[in-house]
Amino acid sequence: MNDSAIFQGLTRAWSVGTPPVAWPVAFWKNCFFDCPVEVASHIQRFAGRQMQDQVQLFSELSKEENMANAFTKEAAFLQQSALAWNSEMLEVAELVQSKLLASTQTVLPDTDAAPN
């Protein structure tokens, strides 16, 4: 068994009992529509912010007179960007996990409701 928290969560969700009849449909909808659309929009927003930050840095670097300072600032931005992409991929993995787990959750009838 894999020690990853993502796989452990999926294993627990799939072993918690019999899912409702609509489970396969909800799972396929999540796998092939909801999840890819959500991931794509999440990554698109992140990439847009990163590109905007890069363009802003280029604007600042164009005014820089010392090339060593410009190179250092760009290297620092690239390092920060690599760390940001790493954390972004973790967020995407959590997003995918939550979308996949949402389709496996069983819907229990409300036992507190008054009988008809």
Short mmCIF file of N, CA and C in Angstrom, two decimals:
data_model
loop_
_atom_site.label_atom_id
_atom_site.label_comp_id
_atom_site.label_asym_id
_atom_site.label_seq_id
_atom_site.Cartn_x
_atom_site.Cartn_y
_atom_site.Cartn_z
N MET A 1 0.85 -1.18 0.00
CA MET A 1 0.00 0.00 0.00
C MET A 1 0.89 1.24 0.00
N ASN A 2 0.47 2.21 -0.70
CA ASN A 2 1.19 3.46 -0.78
C ASN A 2 0.94 4.27 0.49
N ASP A 3 1.97 4.95 0.98
CA ASP A 3 1.85 5.74 2.21
C ASP A 3 1.34 7.15 1.97
N SER A 4 1.07 7.49 0.72
CA SER A 4 0.61 8.83 0.41
C SER A 4 -0.77 9.08 1.03
N ALA A 5 -0.95 10.27 1.57
CA ALA A 5 -2.22 10.63 2.19
C ALA A 5 -3.36 10.63 1.18
N ILE A 6 -3.05 10.98 -0.06
CA ILE A 6 -4.08 11.01 -1.10
C ILE A 6 -4.62 9.61 -1.32
N PHE A 7 -3.73 8.62 -1.48
CA PHE A 7 -4.17 7.26 -1.73
C PHE A 7 -4.86 6.66 -0.51
N GLN A 8 -4.42 7.02 0.68
CA GLN A 8 -5.08 6.51 1.89
C GLN A 8 -6.50 7.05 1.99
N GLY A 9 -6.69 8.31 1.64
CA GLY A 9 -8.03 8.89 1.65
C GLY A 9 -8.95 8.22 0.65
N LEU A 10 -8.42 7.96 -0.55
CA LEU A 10 -9.23 7.27 -1.55
C LEU A 10 -9.57 5.86 -1.11
N THR A 11 -8.62 5.16 -0.50
CA THR A 11 -8.85 3.80 -0.04
C THR A 11 -9.93 3.78 1.04
N ARG A 12 -9.87 4.73 1.98
CA ARG A 12 -10.89 4.79 3.02
C ARG A 12 -12.26 5.09 2.42
N ALA A 13 -12.31 6.00 1.46
CA ALA A 13 -13.59 6.38 0.88
C ALA A 13 -14.22 5.23 0.11
N TRP A 14 -13.42 4.45 -0.57
CA TRP A 14 -13.97 3.37 -1.38
C TRP A 14 -14.28 2.12 -0.56
N SER A 15 -13.85 2.09 0.69
CA SER A 15 -14.11 0.89 1.49
C SER A 15 -15.13 1.15 2.59
N VAL A 16 -15.84 2.25 2.54
CA VAL A 16 -16.75 2.63 3.60
C VAL A 16 -18.15 2.08 3.38
N GLY A 17 -18.41 1.17 2.60
CA GLY A 17 -19.76 0.65 2.42
C GLY A 17 -20.18 0.73 0.97
N THR A 18 -21.39 0.37 0.74
CA THR A 18 -21.89 0.33 -0.63
C THR A 18 -22.34 1.71 -1.05
N PRO A 19 -21.80 2.22 -2.14
CA PRO A 19 -22.22 3.54 -2.61
C PRO A 19 -23.63 3.49 -3.20
N PRO A 20 -24.30 4.62 -3.32
CA PRO A 20 -25.63 4.63 -3.89
C PRO A 20 -25.61 4.24 -5.36
N VAL A 21 -26.78 4.01 -5.92
CA VAL A 21 -26.89 3.56 -7.31
C VAL A 21 -26.32 4.60 -8.27
N ALA A 22 -26.47 5.87 -7.97
CA ALA A 22 -26.00 6.93 -8.86
C ALA A 22 -24.49 7.12 -8.78
N TRP A 23 -23.83 6.35 -7.94
CA TRP A 23 -22.39 6.55 -7.74
C TRP A 23 -21.59 6.45 -9.02
N PRO A 24 -21.77 5.44 -9.88
CA PRO A 24 -20.93 5.38 -11.09
C PRO A 24 -21.10 6.60 -11.99
N VAL A 25 -22.33 7.09 -12.10
CA VAL A 25 -22.57 8.26 -12.95
C VAL A 25 -21.88 9.48 -12.35
N ALA A 26 -22.02 9.67 -11.05
CA ALA A 26 -21.37 10.82 -10.40
C ALA A 26 -19.86 10.70 -10.50
N PHE A 27 -19.34 9.49 -10.35
CA PHE A 27 -17.89 9.29 -10.43
C PHE A 27 -17.37 9.62 -11.83
N TRP A 28 -18.05 9.13 -12.86
CA TRP A 28 -17.62 9.42 -14.24
C TRP A 28 -17.75 10.89 -14.56
N LYS A 29 -18.82 11.52 -14.08
CA LYS A 29 -18.99 12.96 -14.31
C LYS A 29 -17.86 13.73 -13.65
N ASN A 30 -17.52 13.35 -12.41
CA ASN A 30 -16.40 14.01 -11.73
C ASN A 30 -15.09 13.76 -12.43
N CYS A 31 -14.86 12.52 -12.87
CA CYS A 31 -13.57 12.17 -13.50
C CYS A 31 -13.37 12.84 -14.85
N PHE A 32 -14.43 12.92 -15.65
CA PHE A 32 -14.26 13.37 -17.03
C PHE A 32 -14.82 14.76 -17.32
N PHE A 33 -15.45 15.40 -16.35
CA PHE A 33 -15.92 16.75 -16.61
C PHE A 33 -15.57 17.70 -15.47
N ASP A 34 -16.15 17.48 -14.30
CA ASP A 34 -15.98 18.42 -13.19
C ASP A 34 -14.53 18.59 -12.78
N CYS A 35 -13.85 17.48 -12.57
CA CYS A 35 -12.47 17.54 -12.10
C CYS A 35 -11.53 18.18 -13.13
N PRO A 36 -11.55 17.75 -14.42
CA PRO A 36 -10.65 18.41 -15.38
C PRO A 36 -10.94 19.90 -15.57
N VAL A 37 -12.22 20.27 -15.56
CA VAL A 37 -12.56 21.69 -15.72
C VAL A 37 -12.06 22.48 -14.52
N GLU A 38 -12.26 21.96 -13.33
CA GLU A 38 -11.81 22.65 -12.12
C GLU A 38 -10.28 22.76 -12.08
N VAL A 39 -9.59 21.68 -12.43
CA VAL A 39 -8.12 21.70 -12.44
C VAL A 39 -7.61 22.69 -13.48
N ALA A 40 -8.20 22.67 -14.67
CA ALA A 40 -7.76 23.58 -15.74
C ALA A 40 -7.97 25.04 -15.34
N SER A 41 -9.11 25.36 -14.74
CA SER A 41 -9.35 26.75 -14.36
C SER A 41 -8.43 27.16 -13.21
N HIS A 42 -8.16 26.23 -12.29
CA HIS A 42 -7.25 26.53 -11.17
C HIS A 42 -5.83 26.81 -11.69
N ILE A 43 -5.35 25.96 -12.58
CA ILE A 43 -4.00 26.15 -13.14
C ILE A 43 -3.95 27.39 -14.02
N GLN A 44 -5.02 27.66 -14.75
CA GLN A 44 -5.05 28.84 -15.61
C GLN A 44 -4.97 30.12 -14.77
N ARG A 45 -5.70 30.17 -13.66
CA ARG A 45 -5.62 31.35 -12.79
C ARG A 45 -4.21 31.52 -12.23
N PHE A 46 -3.61 30.40 -11.80
CA PHE A 46 -2.27 30.47 -11.23
C PHE A 46 -1.26 30.91 -12.29
N ALA A 47 -1.33 30.32 -13.47
CA ALA A 47 -0.38 30.68 -14.54
C ALA A 47 -0.56 32.14 -14.95
N GLY A 48 -1.78 32.62 -14.95
CA GLY A 48 -2.03 34.03 -15.26
C GLY A 48 -1.37 34.96 -14.25
N ARG A 49 -1.49 34.60 -12.96
CA ARG A 49 -0.84 35.41 -11.93
C ARG A 49 0.68 35.37 -12.08
N GLN A 50 1.22 34.19 -12.38
CA GLN A 50 2.67 34.06 -12.55
C GLN A 50 3.15 34.88 -13.75
N MET A 51 2.41 34.83 -14.85
CA MET A 51 2.81 35.61 -16.03
C MET A 51 2.71 37.10 -15.74
N GLN A 52 1.68 37.52 -15.01
CA GLN A 52 1.55 38.93 -14.67
C GLN A 52 2.72 39.38 -13.79
N ASP A 53 3.11 38.55 -12.83
CA ASP A 53 4.26 38.88 -11.99
C ASP A 53 5.55 38.95 -12.80
N GLN A 54 5.71 38.03 -13.77
CA GLN A 54 6.90 38.03 -14.61
C GLN A 54 6.97 39.29 -15.48
N VAL A 55 5.85 39.69 -16.05
CA VAL A 55 5.82 40.90 -16.87
C VAL A 55 6.12 42.13 -16.02
N GLN A 56 5.57 42.16 -14.81
CA GLN A 56 5.86 43.28 -13.91
C GLN A 56 7.35 43.32 -13.57
N LEU A 57 7.96 42.15 -13.34
CA LEU A 57 9.39 42.11 -13.05
C LEU A 57 10.20 42.57 -14.26
N PHE A 58 9.80 42.15 -15.47
CA PHE A 58 10.50 42.61 -16.67
C PHE A 58 10.42 44.13 -16.79
N SER A 59 9.27 44.70 -16.43
CA SER A 59 9.12 46.15 -16.47
C SER A 59 10.09 46.81 -15.50
N GLU A 60 10.21 46.23 -14.30
CA GLU A 60 11.15 46.77 -13.32
C GLU A 60 12.59 46.58 -13.76
N LEU A 61 12.88 45.44 -14.38
CA LEU A 61 14.25 45.16 -14.82
C LEU A 61 14.69 46.06 -15.97
N SER A 62 13.73 46.52 -16.76
CA SER A 62 14.09 47.40 -17.87
C SER A 62 14.65 48.72 -17.37
N LYS A 63 14.32 49.10 -16.14
CA LYS A 63 14.82 50.34 -15.56
C LYS A 63 16.11 50.13 -14.78
N GLU A 64 16.49 48.87 -14.61
CA GLU A 64 17.69 48.54 -13.84
C GLU A 64 18.94 48.87 -14.66
N GLU A 65 19.88 49.56 -14.02
CA GLU A 65 21.10 49.95 -14.73
C GLU A 65 22.21 48.93 -14.56
N ASN A 66 22.20 48.21 -13.46
CA ASN A 66 23.23 47.22 -13.20
C ASN A 66 22.72 45.84 -13.63
N MET A 67 23.42 45.22 -14.57
CA MET A 67 22.98 43.92 -15.08
C MET A 67 23.10 42.83 -14.03
N ALA A 68 24.03 42.96 -13.12
CA ALA A 68 24.17 41.95 -12.06
C ALA A 68 22.95 41.96 -11.15
N ASN A 69 22.45 43.15 -10.84
CA ASN A 69 21.24 43.26 -10.02
C ASN A 69 20.03 42.69 -10.76
N ALA A 70 19.95 42.97 -12.04
CA ALA A 70 18.83 42.46 -12.85
C ALA A 70 18.87 40.93 -12.88
N PHE A 71 20.05 40.37 -13.07
CA PHE A 71 20.19 38.92 -13.11
C PHE A 71 19.82 38.30 -11.75
N THR A 72 20.24 38.93 -10.68
CA THR A 72 19.93 38.43 -9.34
C THR A 72 18.43 38.47 -9.06
N LYS A 73 17.79 39.57 -9.47
CA LYS A 73 16.34 39.68 -9.26
C LYS A 73 15.59 38.62 -10.08
N GLU A 74 16.02 38.39 -11.30
CA GLU A 74 15.37 37.38 -12.14
C GLU A 74 15.59 35.98 -11.58
N ALA A 75 16.78 35.70 -11.10
CA ALA A 75 17.07 34.39 -10.50
C ALA A 75 16.22 34.18 -9.25
N ALA A 76 16.06 35.23 -8.43
CA ALA A 76 15.22 35.12 -7.24
C ALA A 76 13.77 34.88 -7.62
N PHE A 77 13.31 35.55 -8.68
CA PHE A 77 11.94 35.34 -9.13
C PHE A 77 11.74 33.91 -9.63
N LEU A 78 12.70 33.39 -10.38
CA LEU A 78 12.58 32.02 -10.88
C LEU A 78 12.57 31.01 -9.74
N GLN A 79 13.36 31.25 -8.72
CA GLN A 79 13.36 30.36 -7.57
C GLN A 79 12.01 30.42 -6.85
N GLN A 80 11.50 31.60 -6.65
CA GLN A 80 10.19 31.76 -6.01
C GLN A 80 9.10 31.12 -6.86
N SER A 81 9.22 31.27 -8.16
CA SER A 81 8.23 30.69 -9.07
C SER A 81 8.24 29.17 -9.02
N ALA A 82 9.42 28.59 -8.95
CA ALA A 82 9.51 27.13 -8.85
C ALA A 82 8.87 26.62 -7.57
N LEU A 83 9.08 27.32 -6.46
CA LEU A 83 8.44 26.94 -5.21
C LEU A 83 6.93 27.12 -5.28
N ALA A 84 6.49 28.18 -5.95
CA ALA A 84 5.05 28.41 -6.09
C ALA A 84 4.41 27.32 -6.94
N TRP A 85 5.08 26.87 -8.01
CA TRP A 85 4.55 25.78 -8.83
C TRP A 85 4.47 24.49 -8.03
N ASN A 86 5.45 24.26 -7.17
CA ASN A 86 5.42 23.07 -6.32
C ASN A 86 4.20 23.09 -5.42
N SER A 87 3.96 24.20 -4.74
CA SER A 87 2.79 24.27 -3.86
C SER A 87 1.50 24.25 -4.66
N GLU A 88 1.52 24.78 -5.88
CA GLU A 88 0.33 24.74 -6.73
C GLU A 88 -0.03 23.31 -7.11
N MET A 89 0.97 22.50 -7.40
CA MET A 89 0.70 21.10 -7.75
C MET A 89 0.13 20.33 -6.55
N LEU A 90 0.56 20.69 -5.35
CA LEU A 90 -0.02 20.07 -4.15
C LEU A 90 -1.48 20.48 -4.00
N GLU A 91 -1.79 21.75 -4.28
CA GLU A 91 -3.17 22.21 -4.23
C GLU A 91 -4.02 21.50 -5.27
N VAL A 92 -3.47 21.29 -6.47
CA VAL A 92 -4.21 20.59 -7.52
C VAL A 92 -4.47 19.14 -7.10
N ALA A 93 -3.47 18.51 -6.48
CA ALA A 93 -3.66 17.12 -6.02
C ALA A 93 -4.75 17.06 -4.96
N GLU A 94 -4.79 18.03 -4.04
CA GLU A 94 -5.85 18.07 -3.04
C GLU A 94 -7.20 18.32 -3.67
N LEU A 95 -7.23 19.18 -4.70
CA LEU A 95 -8.48 19.45 -5.41
C LEU A 95 -9.00 18.20 -6.09
N VAL A 96 -8.12 17.47 -6.76
CA VAL A 96 -8.51 16.23 -7.43
C VAL A 96 -9.00 15.23 -6.40
N GLN A 97 -8.30 15.12 -5.29
CA GLN A 97 -8.72 14.18 -4.25
C GLN A 97 -10.10 14.54 -3.73
N SER A 98 -10.34 15.81 -3.46
CA SER A 98 -11.65 16.20 -2.93
C SER A 98 -12.76 15.96 -3.95
N LYS A 99 -12.48 16.20 -5.24
CA LYS A 99 -13.49 15.94 -6.28
C LYS A 99 -13.78 14.46 -6.40
N LEU A 100 -12.75 13.63 -6.37
CA LEU A 100 -12.96 12.19 -6.49
C LEU A 100 -13.64 11.63 -5.25
N LEU A 101 -13.27 12.12 -4.07
CA LEU A 101 -13.91 11.64 -2.85
C LEU A 101 -15.36 12.08 -2.76
N ALA A 102 -15.68 13.24 -3.30
CA ALA A 102 -17.05 13.73 -3.25
C ALA A 102 -18.00 12.78 -3.99
N SER A 103 -17.52 12.15 -5.04
CA SER A 103 -18.40 11.25 -5.80
C SER A 103 -18.53 9.88 -5.14
N THR A 104 -17.69 9.58 -4.17
CA THR A 104 -17.78 8.27 -3.52
C THR A 104 -18.51 8.30 -2.20
N GLN A 105 -18.88 9.49 -1.74
CA GLN A 105 -19.55 9.61 -0.45
C GLN A 105 -20.98 9.08 -0.57
N THR A 106 -21.36 8.23 0.34
CA THR A 106 -22.70 7.68 0.34
C THR A 106 -23.66 8.70 0.93
N VAL A 107 -24.83 8.77 0.37
CA VAL A 107 -25.87 9.65 0.87
C VAL A 107 -26.79 8.81 1.72
N LEU A 108 -26.76 9.07 3.02
CA LEU A 108 -27.60 8.31 3.95
C LEU A 108 -28.95 8.99 4.09
N PRO A 109 -30.00 8.21 4.24
CA PRO A 109 -31.33 8.84 4.42
C PRO A 109 -31.38 9.58 5.76
N ASP A 110 -32.18 10.59 5.80
CA ASP A 110 -32.33 11.39 7.00
C ASP A 110 -33.18 10.62 8.00
N THR A 111 -32.58 10.19 9.10
CA THR A 111 -33.30 9.39 10.09
C THR A 111 -34.06 10.25 11.08
N ASP A 112 -33.79 11.55 11.11
CA ASP A 112 -34.45 12.44 12.04
C ASP A 112 -35.79 12.94 11.50
N ALA A 113 -36.02 12.73 10.23
CA ALA A 113 -37.26 13.24 9.62
C ALA A 113 -38.45 12.43 10.14
N ALA A 114 -39.54 13.12 10.27
CA ALA A 114 -40.76 12.47 10.75
C ALA A 114 -41.32 11.57 9.66
N PRO A 115 -41.78 10.36 10.02
CA PRO A 115 -42.36 9.47 9.00
C PRO A 115 -43.67 10.02 8.49
N ASN A 116 -43.95 9.73 7.23
CA ASN A 116 -45.19 10.22 6.59
C ASN A 116 -46.36 9.36 6.93
#
